[in-house]
Amino acid sequence: MESIVVEGLVKKFGDFTAVNGVSFSVGEGELFGFLGPNGAGKTTTINILTTLLKPTAGKATVAGYDVSTHPHQVRKRVGLVPQELTVDDDLTGMENLMLQAGLYHIPRSEARRRALELLDLVGLREFADKRVETYSGGMRKRLDLIAGLMHEPEVLFLDEPTLGLDVATRAAIWDYIRRLRKETGTTVFLTTHYMDEADNLCDRIAIIDRGVIKAIDTGEGLKARLGGDIIELELVENGLDVVRLLEGVEGIRRVYVDGGVYRLTVERGDKMLPHVLEVLIQRGVAVKRVSMKRPSLDEVFLEFTGRKLREESGSWEDTFRRRMVLRRMRA
Amino acid sequence: MREILGEIGVLTMREIRKWLRSPFLMFFTLVQPVIWMGLFGKAFNITGFIRIPDEMLQNLPPYVTSQLAEIFNNMMTRLFGTADIDYFSYIAVGMLSITILFSSMSSGMGIAWDRRLGFLNKLLAAPIWRGSIIVSKVLSGVLRAVMQAALLLLVALAFGARFHVLFPLGPLAAFGALFFLALGLTSLFIALGLRLKSWESQAAVMNLLNLPLMFASNALYPIALMPSWLQAVAQANPISYAVDAVRQSLIYGAAADPSKLLLDLGAVAVFAISFTAIGVLIADKGLRGG
């Protein structure tokens, strides 16, 4: 059974179209990611799927219920971890979880049992009775994550789960997300603007840009669509007409020159590399440096959207929020 | 229904815990009324102006003194409700209602922070009655305001405010009036906090309301001393009725007027009920997604 089914979803704010006819579906137990820059429509989509916003057009079913006609049924079955840290600084970790449990009408003894179990899972048990204001950014995010799981939701929504965290903490959060998902079997829908996050965590990735889905596939599948590997070359002497020479070689699909670096897209890098070098040496072209790499999702994003994935300037409110999240993370 | 009471319970507990754990905030909400109390109550001793120095009275024949006493007592009663009153006690009691005003405002700001920090979204994504969010905010706001007023009452006592409680139910009537005032004002400011989403416009509106509401009331000085247009405003201000109710029941003693007290209580109750109803309606609209 599908956990999320979305058909032709549109959301307009006045003249601005945030989500423009998005369709996809997510299977039960799948970890599905929305990858795109800020302002691509990721959070708007999450807000519609968690019943915070009403869609302008289209249909969305989550955990078997239509978000527009049965919002209460949907709310009972989904968990939301917003991108802002929503745990309360003035309460302890345990009190935060018990508050969450109260909102989902879980009996106290049952709630306590679950809270301890989840705290164990993310290594926070010994901090359960400490106030959250004493937690680090990573600890707060972990608490926020398990707060979203207190009522054992069928679908968990994570909006930018590692925004503003340092590299080591991010890797740790990924571990916890994998573990929580393994233990609970929950379907996870996450949004991110980090390539490595999508690549590391998600079973399938939807690339979204300006409210439109450009591609949906596994990370590997998306990379395979680019076709092959990339060979980078630097020459001892520039200015030779190497481009035409290389383009003539069978097996090389494309040649880009970027600041003295030649980037060749080839089908099988391991086989093509010796061949390319042989051709160059035969023509007396001296090679200074050579390297080969598999394409990353960065290249994939560039390929599908025609632009690099980078921070876009948002509204003032957006910037403020982001800064506030960052500040709280560092605290 | 049990579920809804549970939701309201946990959300109210959250607010109360937050409040009790930030003594700093509690302290600062108290500081401002205490400053007003000290500044006006002790420095501008208005009742002192109307008194006649003792040595002057001693040099006058007894019948003149008694006539003078009558004139001045009349003036005092007309202005302050009773002749036997000092300005500090008068203003200290007024400040109880002002602390309710400030405290209600900070409750209104609280919901704006919940929205900003994303906490409100988490609540809205939960399977709870939307009204629970508002009811718990109002409930905790009222509780906080009334407790704050009780604290201030103790401070006033410590600084020498004189109380003359005539009715056995005086304290109850006083806190009843303060409760109604808190209910109406908290609902009003929470509704404002939800409707005015931008931080700046909210601060602007709150600042616009806060001082005029305080000065255009009988909290600091008698309405009878005001120009007639201001009297009209002060008479429409619910704070005036709460202040008068507290004065009637706590400091006027034998001069207290039971029918006036009942009228005051009725007026603040009507204010509370109508503003709570309006507030909940407005807030409910503000919580619904677009």
Coordinates of C-alpha atoms in Angstrom, one line a residue, chain A:
Chain A
M1 CA 0.0 0.0 0.0
E2 CA 1.1 3.5 -0.7
S3 CA 1.6 5.8 2.3
I4 CA 1.5 9.0 0.4
V5 CA -0.2 9.6 -2.9
V6 CA -0.1 13.1 -4.4
E7 CA -1.8 14.1 -7.7
G8 CA -1.4 17.4 -9.4
L9 CA -0.9 19.4 -6.2
V10 CA -0.9 23.2 -6.6
K11 CA -0.5 25.8 -4.0
K12 CA -0.7 29.5 -4.8
F13 CA -0.1 32.4 -2.4
G14 CA -1.7 35.3 -4.3
D15 CA 0.2 35.6 -7.6
F16 CA 3.0 33.4 -6.4
T17 CA 2.8 29.7 -7.3
A18 CA 4.8 27.8 -4.6
V19 CA 3.9 24.3 -5.8
N20 CA 2.9 23.8 -9.4
G21 CA 1.3 20.5 -10.2
V22 CA 3.3 18.0 -8.2
S23 CA 2.6 14.3 -8.4
F24 CA 4.3 11.4 -6.7
S25 CA 3.7 8.5 -4.4
V26 CA 5.7 7.0 -1.5
G27 CA 5.5 3.4 -0.5
E28 CA 5.0 2.1 3.0
G29 CA 8.2 2.1 5.0
E30 CA 10.0 4.0 2.3
L31 CA 12.4 6.9 3.0
F32 CA 11.6 9.5 0.4
G33 CA 13.4 12.8 -0.1
F34 CA 12.5 16.1 -1.6
L35 CA 15.7 17.7 -2.8
G36 CA 15.8 21.3 -3.9
P37 CA 17.0 24.8 -3.1
N38 CA 15.3 27.2 -0.6
G39 CA 12.0 28.4 -2.1
A40 CA 11.5 25.3 -4.3
G41 CA 8.2 24.4 -2.6
K42 CA 9.5 21.7 -0.2
T43 CA 8.1 23.1 3.0
T44 CA 4.9 24.2 1.3
T45 CA 4.4 20.5 0.2
I46 CA 5.1 19.3 3.7
N47 CA 2.6 21.8 5.2
I48 CA -0.1 20.6 2.8
L49 CA 0.6 16.9 3.6
T50 CA 0.5 17.6 7.3
T51 CA -2.8 19.6 6.9
L52 CA -1.3 23.0 7.9
L53 CA -2.1 24.4 4.5
K54 CA -5.0 23.7 2.2
P55 CA -4.0 23.0 -1.4
T56 CA -5.2 25.3 -4.2
A57 CA -5.8 22.4 -6.5
G58 CA -5.0 18.7 -6.7
K59 CA -5.4 15.8 -4.3
A60 CA -3.2 14.4 -1.6
T61 CA -3.8 11.2 0.4
V62 CA -1.6 10.5 3.5
A63 CA -1.9 7.2 5.4
G64 CA -5.1 6.4 3.5
Y65 CA -6.9 9.7 4.2
D66 CA -7.5 12.7 2.0
V67 CA -5.7 15.8 3.6
S68 CA -8.5 18.2 2.5
T69 CA -11.6 16.2 3.6
H70 CA -10.2 14.2 6.6
P71 CA -7.5 16.4 8.2
H72 CA -8.2 15.0 11.7
Q73 CA -7.6 11.4 10.6
V74 CA -4.4 12.5 8.8
R75 CA -3.2 14.3 11.9
K76 CA -3.6 11.3 14.1
R77 CA -1.4 9.3 11.8
V78 CA 1.4 11.6 10.9
G79 CA 4.3 13.1 12.8
L80 CA 5.9 16.4 11.9
V81 CA 9.4 17.6 12.8
P82 CA 9.5 21.2 11.5
Q83 CA 12.8 22.8 10.4
E84 CA 12.8 25.1 13.3
L85 CA 13.7 23.5 16.7
T86 CA 10.3 23.2 18.4
V87 CA 11.3 21.6 21.6
D88 CA 10.7 23.9 24.6
D89 CA 13.9 25.2 26.2
D90 CA 12.3 25.7 29.6
L91 CA 11.1 22.1 29.9
T92 CA 13.2 19.0 30.4
G93 CA 13.6 16.4 27.7
M94 CA 11.1 14.1 29.4
E95 CA 8.6 16.9 29.9
N96 CA 8.8 17.8 26.2
L97 CA 8.0 14.2 25.2
M98 CA 5.2 14.0 27.7
L99 CA 3.7 17.3 26.4
Q100 CA 3.8 15.7 22.9
A101 CA 2.2 12.6 24.2
G102 CA -0.6 14.7 25.8
L103 CA -1.3 16.2 22.4
Y104 CA -1.9 12.7 21.0
H105 CA -3.9 11.5 24.0
I106 CA -1.4 8.7 24.9
P107 CA -2.0 7.5 28.5
R108 CA 0.8 8.7 30.8
S109 CA 2.3 5.3 31.8
E110 CA 2.4 4.2 28.1
A111 CA 3.8 7.6 27.2
R112 CA 6.6 7.3 29.7
R113 CA 7.5 3.8 28.5
R114 CA 7.7 5.0 24.9
A115 CA 9.6 8.1 25.9
L116 CA 12.3 6.1 27.7
E117 CA 12.6 3.7 24.8
L118 CA 13.0 6.5 22.3
L119 CA 15.5 8.5 24.5
D120 CA 17.6 5.3 24.7
L121 CA 17.5 5.0 20.9
V122 CA 19.0 8.4 20.4
G123 CA 21.3 8.3 23.4
L124 CA 19.5 11.0 25.5
R125 CA 18.3 8.9 28.4
E126 CA 20.7 10.3 30.9
F127 CA 19.7 13.8 29.9
A128 CA 15.9 13.1 30.2
D129 CA 15.5 15.2 33.3
K130 CA 17.8 18.0 32.3
R131 CA 16.3 21.2 30.9
V132 CA 16.6 21.5 27.1
E133 CA 18.3 24.9 27.4
T134 CA 21.4 22.9 28.6
Y135 CA 21.3 20.7 25.4
S136 CA 23.6 21.1 22.4
G137 CA 22.1 21.8 19.0
G138 CA 22.5 18.2 18.0
M139 CA 20.8 16.9 21.2
R140 CA 17.9 19.3 20.6
K141 CA 17.4 18.0 17.1
R142 CA 17.5 14.4 18.4
L143 CA 14.8 15.2 21.0
D144 CA 12.7 16.9 18.3
L145 CA 13.0 13.8 16.1
I146 CA 11.8 11.4 18.7
A147 CA 9.1 13.8 19.8
G148 CA 7.7 13.3 16.3
L149 CA 7.6 9.6 16.9
M150 CA 6.0 9.5 20.3
H151 CA 2.5 8.6 18.9
E152 CA 4.0 5.9 16.6
P153 CA 2.9 7.7 13.4
E154 CA 2.5 5.9 10.1
V155 CA 4.3 8.7 8.3
L156 CA 7.0 10.9 9.7
F157 CA 7.7 14.3 8.0
L158 CA 11.1 15.8 8.5
D159 CA 11.6 19.3 7.2
E160 CA 15.3 19.9 6.7
P161 CA 16.4 17.7 9.5
T162 CA 20.0 18.8 9.6
L163 CA 19.7 22.5 8.8
G164 CA 22.5 24.4 10.5
L165 CA 24.2 21.4 12.1
D166 CA 27.9 20.8 11.8
V167 CA 29.2 17.9 9.6
A168 CA 29.8 15.5 12.4
T169 CA 26.4 16.1 14.0
R170 CA 24.7 15.8 10.7
A171 CA 26.3 12.3 10.1
A172 CA 25.1 11.3 13.6
I173 CA 21.5 12.6 12.9
W174 CA 21.5 10.5 9.7
D175 CA 22.5 7.5 11.7
Y176 CA 19.6 8.1 14.2
I177 CA 17.1 8.6 11.3
R178 CA 18.2 5.3 9.8
R179 CA 18.0 3.5 13.2
L180 CA 14.6 5.0 14.1
R181 CA 13.2 4.0 10.8
K182 CA 14.6 0.5 11.1
E183 CA 13.1 0.1 14.6
T184 CA 9.7 1.6 13.8
G185 CA 9.2 0.8 10.2
T186 CA 7.8 4.3 9.7
T187 CA 7.5 5.8 6.3
V188 CA 9.7 8.9 6.2
F189 CA 9.3 11.9 4.0
L190 CA 12.1 14.4 4.3
T191 CA 13.2 17.6 2.6
T192 CA 16.7 18.8 2.2
H193 CA 18.9 21.1 0.2
Y194 CA 21.9 19.0 1.0
M195 CA 23.0 16.7 -1.8
D196 CA 24.9 14.3 0.4
E197 CA 21.9 14.0 2.8
A198 CA 19.6 12.9 0.0
D199 CA 22.3 10.6 -1.4
N200 CA 23.0 9.1 2.0
L201 CA 19.6 8.6 3.4
C202 CA 16.9 8.3 0.8
D203 CA 15.6 5.3 -1.0
R204 CA 14.2 7.6 -3.7
I205 CA 14.8 11.3 -4.4
A206 CA 12.5 13.8 -6.1
I207 CA 14.3 16.8 -7.5
I208 CA 12.1 19.8 -7.1
D209 CA 12.8 23.3 -8.4
R210 CA 10.5 26.3 -8.5
G211 CA 7.5 24.2 -7.5
V212 CA 8.0 21.5 -10.2
I213 CA 9.4 18.0 -9.8
K214 CA 12.1 17.5 -12.4
A215 CA 13.0 13.9 -11.8
I216 CA 12.2 11.0 -9.3
D217 CA 14.5 8.1 -9.0
T218 CA 17.0 6.4 -6.7
G219 CA 20.3 8.3 -6.1
E220 CA 22.0 5.7 -8.3
G221 CA 19.3 5.9 -10.9
L222 CA 19.6 9.6 -11.1
K223 CA 23.3 9.5 -11.5
A224 CA 23.1 6.7 -14.2
R225 CA 20.8 9.0 -16.2
L226 CA 23.7 11.4 -16.5
G227 CA 25.5 8.6 -18.2
G228 CA 28.8 7.4 -16.9
D229 CA 31.8 8.9 -15.2
I230 CA 33.8 12.1 -15.3
I231 CA 37.5 12.3 -16.2
E232 CA 39.3 15.5 -15.3
L233 CA 42.5 16.5 -17.1
E234 CA 45.0 19.3 -16.7
L235 CA 47.7 19.8 -19.3
V236 CA 51.3 21.0 -19.0
E237 CA 50.7 23.4 -21.9
N238 CA 47.3 25.1 -22.5
G239 CA 46.0 26.4 -25.8
L240 CA 46.4 23.3 -27.8
D241 CA 43.3 22.2 -29.7
V242 CA 42.7 19.2 -27.5
V243 CA 39.0 19.6 -27.4
R244 CA 38.5 18.7 -31.1
L245 CA 41.0 15.9 -30.7
L246 CA 39.2 14.4 -27.7
E247 CA 35.7 14.8 -29.2
G248 CA 36.8 12.6 -32.0
V249 CA 37.6 9.7 -29.6
E250 CA 35.0 7.0 -29.5
G251 CA 33.5 6.6 -26.1
I252 CA 33.8 10.2 -25.0
R253 CA 30.3 11.8 -24.8
R254 CA 31.1 15.4 -24.0
V255 CA 34.0 17.7 -23.3
Y256 CA 33.8 20.8 -21.1
V257 CA 36.7 23.1 -20.5
D258 CA 36.5 25.1 -17.3
G259 CA 39.5 27.2 -16.2
G260 CA 42.1 25.0 -17.7
V261 CA 40.4 21.8 -16.5
Y262 CA 39.1 19.5 -19.2
R263 CA 36.1 17.5 -18.0
L264 CA 35.2 14.5 -20.1
T265 CA 31.9 12.6 -19.6
V266 CA 32.6 9.0 -20.5
E267 CA 30.6 5.7 -20.2
R268 CA 33.1 3.6 -18.4
G269 CA 35.8 5.6 -16.7
D270 CA 37.9 2.6 -15.8
K271 CA 38.3 1.5 -19.4
M272 CA 38.4 4.9 -21.0
L273 CA 41.1 6.5 -18.8
P274 CA 44.1 4.5 -20.2
H275 CA 42.8 4.9 -23.7
V276 CA 42.5 8.7 -23.4
L277 CA 46.0 9.0 -22.0
E278 CA 47.4 6.8 -24.8
V279 CA 45.7 9.1 -27.5
L280 CA 47.1 12.2 -25.8
I281 CA 50.7 10.9 -25.5
Q282 CA 50.7 9.7 -29.1
R283 CA 49.9 13.3 -30.2
G284 CA 52.6 14.6 -27.9
V285 CA 50.3 16.3 -25.4
A286 CA 51.9 16.3 -21.9
V287 CA 49.4 15.7 -19.1
K288 CA 50.0 17.3 -15.8
R289 CA 47.3 15.8 -13.7
V290 CA 44.5 13.4 -14.2
S291 CA 41.6 12.2 -12.0
M292 CA 38.4 10.2 -12.4
K293 CA 35.2 10.5 -10.4
R294 CA 31.7 9.2 -10.3
P295 CA 29.1 11.9 -10.9
S296 CA 27.6 13.4 -7.7
L297 CA 24.1 14.5 -7.2
D298 CA 25.4 18.1 -7.6
E299 CA 26.0 17.2 -11.3
V300 CA 22.6 15.6 -11.4
F301 CA 20.9 18.7 -10.1
L302 CA 22.7 20.8 -12.6
E303 CA 21.7 18.5 -15.3
F304 CA 18.0 18.4 -14.4
T305 CA 17.4 22.0 -13.4
G306 CA 20.1 23.8 -15.4
R307 CA 21.4 25.6 -12.3
K308 CA 23.6 24.9 -9.4
L309 CA 22.1 23.9 -6.0
R310 CA 22.9 26.9 -3.8
E311 CA 21.3 29.1 -1.2
E312 CA 18.8 31.4 -2.8
S313 CA 17.9 34.7 -1.2
G314 CA 14.6 34.2 0.5
S315 CA 12.2 36.7 2.1
W316 CA 13.3 38.7 5.2
E317 CA 11.2 36.5 7.4
D318 CA 12.9 33.4 5.9
T319 CA 16.3 34.8 6.6
F320 CA 15.4 35.7 10.1
R321 CA 14.0 32.2 10.8
R322 CA 17.1 30.6 9.4
R323 CA 19.3 32.7 11.5
M324 CA 17.3 32.0 14.6
V325 CA 17.5 28.3 13.9
L326 CA 21.2 28.6 13.5
R327 CA 21.6 30.6 16.7
R328 CA 19.6 28.1 18.7
M329 CA 21.6 25.2 17.1
R330 CA 24.8 26.8 18.2
A331 CA 23.6 27.5 21.7

